[in-house]
């Protein structure tokens, strides 16, 4: 019984991809040798070996079209609105297709095709200040119709996705497991919200668990689909720096948020800045380099009332601050006070709980 729920080509790709022992490398070899899933499935084991070096035992393990597990998986994917996109399809992302090892097959759930966006990666244990800044930056980028691409991990990935969703913009999550798996489980609500309003993507067959070895290959897709990569709080040997390396190999722009030199999770990002990455303190730093035509200054937000018990100079500084971060040098310039006076006032306001200091000597109203 042939499955009628997925289109025939997608069903055939799924049939091939569910073959035990057929990993990404062998799938790529088959695609390069044959170019068509129909030709692959029509070939006998000897031809598959001669043209793509596919071992006979794997060729004989390709499931038949009426395999119950295959039909059940196809039905589940169709019910979830998942489509299978192959390299030869018009919907396949052009930027991704241009990297040296693009995935042959993508499982996609949600809005597609995906426009060129910005990848955002960083520490799973990022500080609250950096999380807040990343969310603000991604909110502004998404408001300018720039898709935010990340990996659904806790920490920076989560902040990036939430920032895009705050602006009702487009965000895509590239998974290191099957598209039918949620990882980490704490992001279950975010997973479903992205499925409904954005895009979920995976190159792994359905049912694949989140194995450690899947994430480096996931990272090449995150950077490969993007014009640039923003790195926020990354240790020296971290997956985020692997993504930055992929970005450099792929000819993408690399951006980094500066951080305190004492913080281990900032050592990698600070090293990137030393090596020539673009320093970022606000969304405009990215927009002006890659999406100049998209820039729309954010509408001013109403400011909360200022405590009338503050001194006149304290109130003068407090009036300059809003929910948009402002560098201390800019506060000094606008207030016409000395740097020492401004530092003392900001410390007083921070201790009072009305001002928050962000990385890079930037301040905003609490």
CSV table of C-alpha atoms in Angstrom, one decimal:
chain,number,residue,atom,x,y,z
A,1,UNK,CA,0.0,0.0,0.0
A,2,UNK,CA,1.6,3.3,-1.2
A,3,UNK,CA,1.4,6.2,1.2
A,4,UNK,CA,-0.8,9.0,-0.2
A,5,UNK,CA,-0.2,11.6,2.5
A,6,UNK,CA,3.2,12.8,1.4
A,7,UNK,CA,3.9,13.7,-2.2
A,8,UNK,CA,5.5,10.8,-4.1
A,9,UNK,CA,9.0,12.4,-4.3
A,10,UNK,CA,9.0,13.2,-0.6
A,11,UNK,CA,7.8,9.8,0.3
A,12,UNK,CA,10.6,8.2,-1.8
A,13,UNK,CA,13.2,10.4,-0.1
A,14,UNK,CA,11.9,9.4,3.2
A,15,UNK,CA,12.0,5.7,2.2
A,16,UNK,CA,15.6,6.1,1.3
A,17,UNK,CA,16.6,8.2,4.3
A,18,UNK,CA,15.1,5.6,6.7
A,19,UNK,CA,17.4,2.9,5.5
A,20,UNK,CA,19.5,1.6,8.4
A,21,UNK,CA,23.2,2.4,8.0
A,22,UNK,CA,22.6,5.2,5.4
A,23,UNK,CA,24.2,8.2,6.9
A,24,UNK,CA,24.6,11.8,5.5
A,25,UNK,CA,27.9,11.0,3.7
A,26,UNK,CA,26.4,8.0,1.8
A,27,UNK,CA,23.3,9.9,1.0
A,28,UNK,CA,25.4,12.7,-0.5
A,29,UNK,CA,27.4,10.1,-2.5
A,30,UNK,CA,24.1,8.7,-3.9
A,31,UNK,CA,22.8,12.1,-4.8
A,32,UNK,CA,26.0,13.1,-6.5
A,33,UNK,CA,26.1,9.8,-8.5
A,34,UNK,CA,22.4,9.6,-9.5
A,35,UNK,CA,20.9,13.1,-9.0
A,36,UNK,CA,17.4,11.6,-8.5
A,37,UNK,CA,15.7,9.6,-5.8
A,38,UNK,CA,13.8,7.6,-8.4
A,39,UNK,CA,17.0,6.6,-10.1
A,40,UNK,CA,18.5,5.6,-6.8
A,41,UNK,CA,15.6,3.4,-5.9
A,42,UNK,CA,15.4,1.9,-9.4
A,43,UNK,CA,19.1,0.8,-9.3
A,44,UNK,CA,20.1,-2.7,-8.3
A,45,UNK,CA,22.7,-3.3,-5.5
A,46,UNK,CA,25.5,-3.8,-7.9
A,47,UNK,CA,24.8,-0.5,-9.7
A,48,UNK,CA,24.5,1.3,-6.3
A,49,UNK,CA,27.9,-0.1,-5.3
A,50,UNK,CA,29.6,0.7,-8.6
A,51,UNK,CA,28.4,4.3,-8.9
A,52,UNK,CA,28.2,5.3,-5.3
A,53,UNK,CA,30.1,2.7,-3.3
A,54,UNK,CA,27.0,1.8,-1.3
A,55,UNK,CA,27.6,-1.5,0.5
A,56,UNK,CA,25.3,-4.4,-0.6
A,57,UNK,CA,23.9,-5.0,2.9
A,58,UNK,CA,22.7,-1.3,3.1
A,59,UNK,CA,21.2,-1.4,-0.5
A,60,UNK,CA,19.3,-4.5,0.5
A,61,UNK,CA,18.0,-2.8,3.7
A,62,UNK,CA,16.2,0.0,1.8
A,63,UNK,CA,12.6,-0.5,3.1
A,64,UNK,CA,9.9,-1.5,0.7
A,65,UNK,CA,7.2,1.1,-0.1
A,66,UNK,CA,4.6,-0.8,2.0
A,67,UNK,CA,6.9,-1.0,5.1
A,68,UNK,CA,4.6,-0.3,8.1
A,69,UNK,CA,7.2,1.8,9.9
A,70,UNK,CA,7.7,3.9,6.8
A,71,UNK,CA,4.0,4.4,6.2
A,72,UNK,CA,3.5,5.4,9.9
A,73,UNK,CA,6.4,7.9,9.8
A,74,UNK,CA,5.2,9.4,6.6
A,75,UNK,CA,1.7,9.8,8.0
A,76,UNK,CA,3.0,11.5,11.1
A,77,UNK,CA,5.2,13.9,9.1
A,78,UNK,CA,2.3,14.8,6.9
A,79,UNK,CA,0.0,15.3,9.9
A,80,UNK,CA,2.5,17.7,11.4
A,81,UNK,CA,2.9,19.6,8.1
A,82,UNK,CA,6.5,18.5,7.5
A,83,UNK,CA,7.9,18.7,4.0
A,84,UNK,CA,11.1,17.2,2.6
A,85,UNK,CA,13.1,19.6,0.6
A,86,UNK,CA,15.9,18.2,-1.6
A,87,UNK,CA,18.9,20.1,-3.0
A,88,UNK,CA,17.5,20.1,-6.5
A,89,UNK,CA,14.2,21.7,-5.4
A,90,UNK,CA,13.4,25.4,-6.1
A,91,UNK,CA,12.7,25.9,-2.4
A,92,UNK,CA,16.1,24.8,-1.3
A,93,UNK,CA,18.0,27.8,0.3
A,94,UNK,CA,20.4,29.3,-2.2
A,95,UNK,CA,23.0,30.3,0.3
A,96,UNK,CA,23.0,26.9,1.9
A,97,UNK,CA,23.4,25.2,-1.5
A,98,UNK,CA,26.5,27.2,-2.2
A,99,UNK,CA,28.5,25.8,0.8
A,100,UNK,CA,31.0,22.9,0.1
A,101,UNK,CA,28.9,20.2,1.9
A,102,UNK,CA,25.2,21.2,1.8
A,103,UNK,CA,22.8,18.6,3.2
A,104,UNK,CA,21.0,16.6,0.5
A,105,UNK,CA,17.7,16.6,2.3
A,106,UNK,CA,16.0,19.0,4.8
A,107,UNK,CA,13.0,18.3,6.9
A,108,UNK,CA,11.0,21.5,7.2
A,109,UNK,CA,8.0,22.4,9.3
A,110,UNK,CA,6.4,25.9,9.1
A,111,UNK,CA,7.0,28.8,6.8
A,112,UNK,CA,9.2,28.2,3.8
A,113,UNK,CA,11.2,29.1,1.8
A,114,UNK,CA,13.3,31.0,4.3
A,115,UNK,CA,14.8,34.4,3.3
A,116,UNK,CA,18.4,35.1,4.0
A,117,UNK,CA,18.8,35.9,7.8
A,118,UNK,CA,21.2,36.3,10.6
A,119,UNK,CA,22.5,33.4,12.7
A,120,UNK,CA,22.7,33.9,16.4
A,121,UNK,CA,24.7,31.6,18.6
A,122,UNK,CA,26.3,31.6,22.1
A,123,UNK,CA,26.6,30.1,25.5
A,124,UNK,CA,23.9,27.9,27.1
A,125,UNK,CA,24.9,29.5,30.4
A,126,UNK,CA,24.9,33.1,29.3
A,127,UNK,CA,24.5,35.9,31.9
A,128,UNK,CA,21.0,37.5,32.3
A,129,UNK,CA,22.4,40.8,30.9
A,130,UNK,CA,23.7,39.3,27.7
A,131,UNK,CA,20.4,37.3,27.3
A,132,UNK,CA,18.5,40.5,27.6
A,133,UNK,CA,20.7,42.3,25.1
A,134,UNK,CA,20.5,39.5,22.6
A,135,UNK,CA,16.8,39.5,22.9
A,136,UNK,CA,16.6,43.2,22.3
A,137,UNK,CA,18.9,43.1,19.3
A,138,UNK,CA,17.0,40.2,17.7
A,139,UNK,CA,13.7,42.0,18.4
A,140,UNK,CA,14.9,45.0,16.4
A,141,UNK,CA,16.4,42.9,13.6
A,142,UNK,CA,13.1,40.9,13.2
A,143,UNK,CA,11.1,44.2,13.2
A,144,UNK,CA,13.2,45.1,10.1
A,145,UNK,CA,12.1,41.8,8.4
A,146,UNK,CA,15.4,40.1,9.0
A,147,UNK,CA,14.9,36.4,9.9
A,148,UNK,CA,16.7,35.2,13.1
A,149,UNK,CA,18.3,31.7,12.7
A,150,UNK,CA,19.5,29.7,15.7
A,151,UNK,CA,19.5,26.2,17.3
A,152,UNK,CA,16.7,26.1,19.9
A,153,UNK,CA,19.3,25.5,22.7
A,154,UNK,CA,18.9,27.0,26.1
A,155,UNK,CA,20.7,30.3,26.7
A,156,UNK,CA,21.5,32.6,23.8
A,157,UNK,CA,19.6,30.5,21.2
A,158,UNK,CA,16.4,30.9,23.3
A,159,UNK,CA,16.9,34.6,23.7
A,160,UNK,CA,17.4,35.0,20.0
A,161,UNK,CA,14.2,33.1,19.1
A,162,UNK,CA,12.2,35.0,21.7
A,163,UNK,CA,13.4,38.3,20.5
A,164,UNK,CA,12.2,37.6,17.0
A,165,UNK,CA,8.9,36.3,18.2
A,166,UNK,CA,8.5,39.4,20.4
A,167,UNK,CA,8.5,41.5,17.2
A,168,UNK,CA,6.2,39.0,15.4
A,169,UNK,CA,9.1,38.4,13.0
A,170,UNK,CA,10.5,35.3,11.4
A,171,UNK,CA,12.7,32.9,13.3
A,172,UNK,CA,14.1,29.5,12.2
A,173,UNK,CA,15.4,26.8,14.6
A,174,UNK,CA,17.8,24.3,13.1
A,175,UNK,CA,17.7,21.1,15.2
A,176,UNK,CA,20.4,18.6,16.1
A,177,UNK,CA,17.8,15.8,16.2
A,178,UNK,CA,14.9,14.6,14.2
A,179,UNK,CA,12.2,17.2,13.4
A,180,UNK,CA,9.8,15.1,15.5
A,181,UNK,CA,12.0,15.4,18.6
A,182,UNK,CA,12.0,18.3,21.1
A,183,UNK,CA,15.4,19.2,22.6
A,184,UNK,CA,15.8,20.5,25.2
A,185,UNK,CA,12.4,19.6,26.7
A,186,UNK,CA,12.3,22.9,28.6
A,187,UNK,CA,11.8,24.6,25.2
A,188,UNK,CA,8.7,22.6,24.3
A,189,UNK,CA,6.5,25.7,24.2
A,190,UNK,CA,9.1,27.6,22.1
A,191,UNK,CA,9.3,24.6,19.8
A,192,UNK,CA,5.6,24.6,19.1
A,193,UNK,CA,5.5,28.4,18.8
A,194,UNK,CA,8.2,28.4,16.2
A,195,UNK,CA,6.4,25.6,14.3
A,196,UNK,CA,3.3,27.7,14.2
A,197,UNK,CA,4.9,31.1,13.5
A,198,UNK,CA,8.4,30.4,12.1
A,199,UNK,CA,10.3,27.5,10.8
A,200,UNK,CA,11.8,24.2,12.1
A,201,UNK,CA,14.6,22.6,10.1
A,202,UNK,CA,16.5,19.3,10.4
A,203,UNK,CA,18.7,17.2,8.2
A,204,UNK,CA,18.3,14.2,10.5
A,205,UNK,CA,15.8,11.4,9.8
A,206,UNK,CA,12.7,11.4,12.0
A,207,UNK,CA,13.3,9.8,15.4
A,208,UNK,CA,17.0,10.7,15.5
A,209,UNK,CA,18.0,11.6,19.2
A,210,UNK,CA,20.0,14.7,20.0
A,211,UNK,CA,23.4,13.0,19.9
A,212,UNK,CA,26.5,15.2,20.5
A,213,UNK,CA,27.9,14.4,17.1
A,214,UNK,CA,24.9,15.9,15.3
A,215,UNK,CA,25.5,19.4,16.5
A,216,UNK,CA,28.6,20.4,14.6
A,217,UNK,CA,26.9,19.4,11.4
A,218,UNK,CA,23.8,21.3,12.5
A,219,UNK,CA,26.0,24.4,13.1
A,220,UNK,CA,27.2,24.4,9.4
A,221,UNK,CA,23.5,24.7,8.4
A,222,UNK,CA,22.8,27.5,10.9
A,223,UNK,CA,25.7,29.6,9.4
A,224,UNK,CA,25.2,28.3,5.8
A,225,UNK,CA,21.6,29.7,5.7
A,226,UNK,CA,22.7,33.1,7.0
A,227,UNK,CA,24.4,36.3,5.7
A,228,UNK,CA,26.2,36.6,8.9
A,229,UNK,CA,26.7,35.1,12.4
A,230,UNK,CA,26.4,36.9,15.7
A,231,UNK,CA,28.3,35.2,18.6
A,232,UNK,CA,27.3,36.2,22.2
A,233,UNK,CA,29.2,34.7,25.2
A,234,UNK,CA,31.2,31.8,23.8
A,235,UNK,CA,34.0,30.0,25.6
A,236,UNK,CA,37.3,29.3,23.8
A,237,UNK,CA,36.4,25.7,22.8
A,238,UNK,CA,32.7,25.9,22.2
A,239,UNK,CA,30.1,24.9,19.6
A,240,UNK,CA,29.5,28.6,19.0
A,241,UNK,CA,33.1,29.1,17.8
A,242,UNK,CA,32.7,26.1,15.6
A,243,UNK,CA,29.8,27.9,14.0
A,244,UNK,CA,32.0,31.0,13.6
A,245,UNK,CA,34.6,28.9,11.9
A,246,UNK,CA,32.0,27.5,9.5
A,247,UNK,CA,30.9,31.1,8.8
A,248,UNK,CA,34.4,32.2,7.9
A,249,UNK,CA,34.9,29.1,5.6
A,250,UNK,CA,31.5,30.0,4.0
A,251,UNK,CA,32.4,33.6,3.4
A,252,UNK,CA,29.9,35.0,6.0
A,253,UNK,CA,30.4,38.1,8.2
A,254,UNK,CA,31.1,37.3,11.8
A,255,UNK,CA,29.9,39.6,14.6
A,256,UNK,CA,30.6,39.4,18.3
A,257,UNK,CA,29.3,41.0,21.5
A,258,UNK,CA,32.2,42.1,23.8
A,259,UNK,CA,32.2,40.9,27.4
A,260,UNK,CA,34.0,41.1,30.7
A,261,UNK,CA,37.5,39.6,30.4
A,262,UNK,CA,37.1,37.8,33.7
A,263,UNK,CA,34.1,35.8,32.4
A,264,UNK,CA,35.1,32.4,30.9
A,265,UNK,CA,32.1,32.4,28.6
A,266,UNK,CA,33.3,35.7,27.0
A,267,UNK,CA,36.8,34.5,26.3
A,268,UNK,CA,35.9,33.1,22.9
A,269,UNK,CA,33.9,36.2,21.8
A,270,UNK,CA,36.7,38.6,22.9
A,271,UNK,CA,39.1,36.4,20.9
A,272,UNK,CA,36.9,36.8,17.8
A,273,UNK,CA,37.0,40.5,18.2
A,274,UNK,CA,40.8,40.5,18.4
A,275,UNK,CA,40.9,38.4,15.2
A,276,UNK,CA,38.7,41.0,13.3
A,277,UNK,CA,35.1,40.1,14.0
A,278,UNK,CA,32.7,43.1,13.8
A,279,UNK,CA,32.0,44.5,17.3
A,280,UNK,CA,28.3,44.7,18.1
A,281,UNK,CA,26.6,46.7,20.8
A,282,UNK,CA,23.2,47.3,19.0
A,283,UNK,CA,21.2,46.0,16.1
A,284,UNK,CA,22.1,48.9,13.9
A,285,UNK,CA,25.8,47.6,13.8
A,286,UNK,CA,24.6,44.6,11.9
A,287,UNK,CA,21.9,46.2,9.8
A,288,UNK,CA,24.2,48.9,8.5
A,289,UNK,CA,26.7,46.3,7.2
A,290,UNK,CA,24.3,43.7,5.8
A,291,UNK,CA,20.8,45.1,5.5
A,292,UNK,CA,21.2,48.9,5.2
A,293,UNK,CA,17.9,49.2,3.3
A,294,UNK,CA,16.0,47.5,6.1
A,295,UNK,CA,16.8,50.0,8.8
A,296,UNK,CA,13.8,51.5,10.5
A,297,UNK,CA,14.5,53.5,13.7
A,298,UNK,CA,12.5,52.0,16.6
A,299,UNK,CA,9.5,54.1,17.8
A,300,UNK,CA,10.3,55.9,21.0
A,301,UNK,CA,8.8,54.1,24.0
A,302,UNK,CA,7.1,55.9,26.8
A,303,UNK,CA,9.4,56.3,29.8
A,304,UNK,CA,8.3,55.5,33.3
A,305,UNK,CA,7.9,58.3,35.8
A,306,UNK,CA,11.1,59.5,37.4
A,307,UNK,CA,11.4,59.4,41.2
A,308,UNK,CA,10.7,63.0,42.4
A,309,UNK,CA,12.9,62.4,45.4
A,310,UNK,CA,16.0,62.3,43.2
A,311,UNK,CA,18.3,65.3,43.1
A,312,UNK,CA,18.2,67.5,40.0
A,313,UNK,CA,21.4,66.1,38.6
A,314,UNK,CA,20.3,62.5,39.2
A,315,UNK,CA,17.0,63.3,37.4
A,316,UNK,CA,18.9,64.9,34.6
A,317,UNK,CA,20.7,61.6,33.9
A,318,UNK,CA,17.6,59.5,34.5
A,319,UNK,CA,15.7,61.4,31.9
A,320,UNK,CA,18.2,60.4,29.3
A,321,UNK,CA,17.7,56.7,29.9
A,322,UNK,CA,15.0,54.5,28.4
A,323,UNK,CA,14.6,50.8,27.6
A,324,UNK,CA,17.1,51.4,24.7
A,325,UNK,CA,20.6,51.0,26.0
A,326,UNK,CA,22.9,54.1,26.0
A,327,UNK,CA,26.7,54.1,26.3
A,328,UNK,CA,28.2,56.0,29.2
A,329,UNK,CA,30.1,58.3,26.8
A,330,UNK,CA,26.8,59.2,25.2
A,331,UNK,CA,25.3,60.0,28.6
A,332,UNK,CA,28.2,62.2,29.5
A,333,UNK,CA,27.9,64.1,26.2
A,334,UNK,CA,24.2,64.6,26.4
A,335,UNK,CA,24.1,65.5,30.1
A,336,UNK,CA,27.1,67.8,29.9
A,337,UNK,CA,28.3,66.5,33.2
A,338,UNK,CA,31.8,65.1,33.9
A,339,UNK,CA,32.5,61.4,33.5
A,340,UNK,CA,33.1,61.1,37.2
A,341,UNK,CA,29.8,62.8,38.0
A,342,UNK,CA,27.9,60.6,35.6
A,343,UNK,CA,29.6,57.4,36.9
A,344,UNK,CA,28.6,58.3,40.5
A,345,UNK,CA,25.0,59.1,39.5
A,346,UNK,CA,24.6,55.9,37.5
A,347,UNK,CA,26.0,53.9,40.4
A,348,UNK,CA,23.5,55.6,42.7
A,349,UNK,CA,20.6,54.9,40.3
A,350,UNK,CA,21.7,51.3,39.9
A,351,UNK,CA,21.8,50.6,43.6
A,352,UNK,CA,18.4,52.2,43.8
A,353,UNK,CA,17.1,49.7,41.3
A,354,UNK,CA,16.0,52.2,38.6
A,355,UNK,CA,18.9,51.7,36.2
A,356,UNK,CA,20.5,48.5,34.8
A,357,UNK,CA,24.1,48.2,33.6
A,358,UNK,CA,24.6,46.1,30.4
A,359,UNK,CA,27.9,44.7,29.0
A,360,UNK,CA,30.1,47.3,27.3
A,361,UNK,CA,29.3,50.2,29.8
A,362,UNK,CA,25.8,50.6,28.5
A,363,UNK,CA,22.8,51.6,30.7
A,364,UNK,CA,19.1,51.5,30.4
A,365,UNK,CA,16.1,52.1,32.7
A,366,UNK,CA,15.0,49.1,34.8
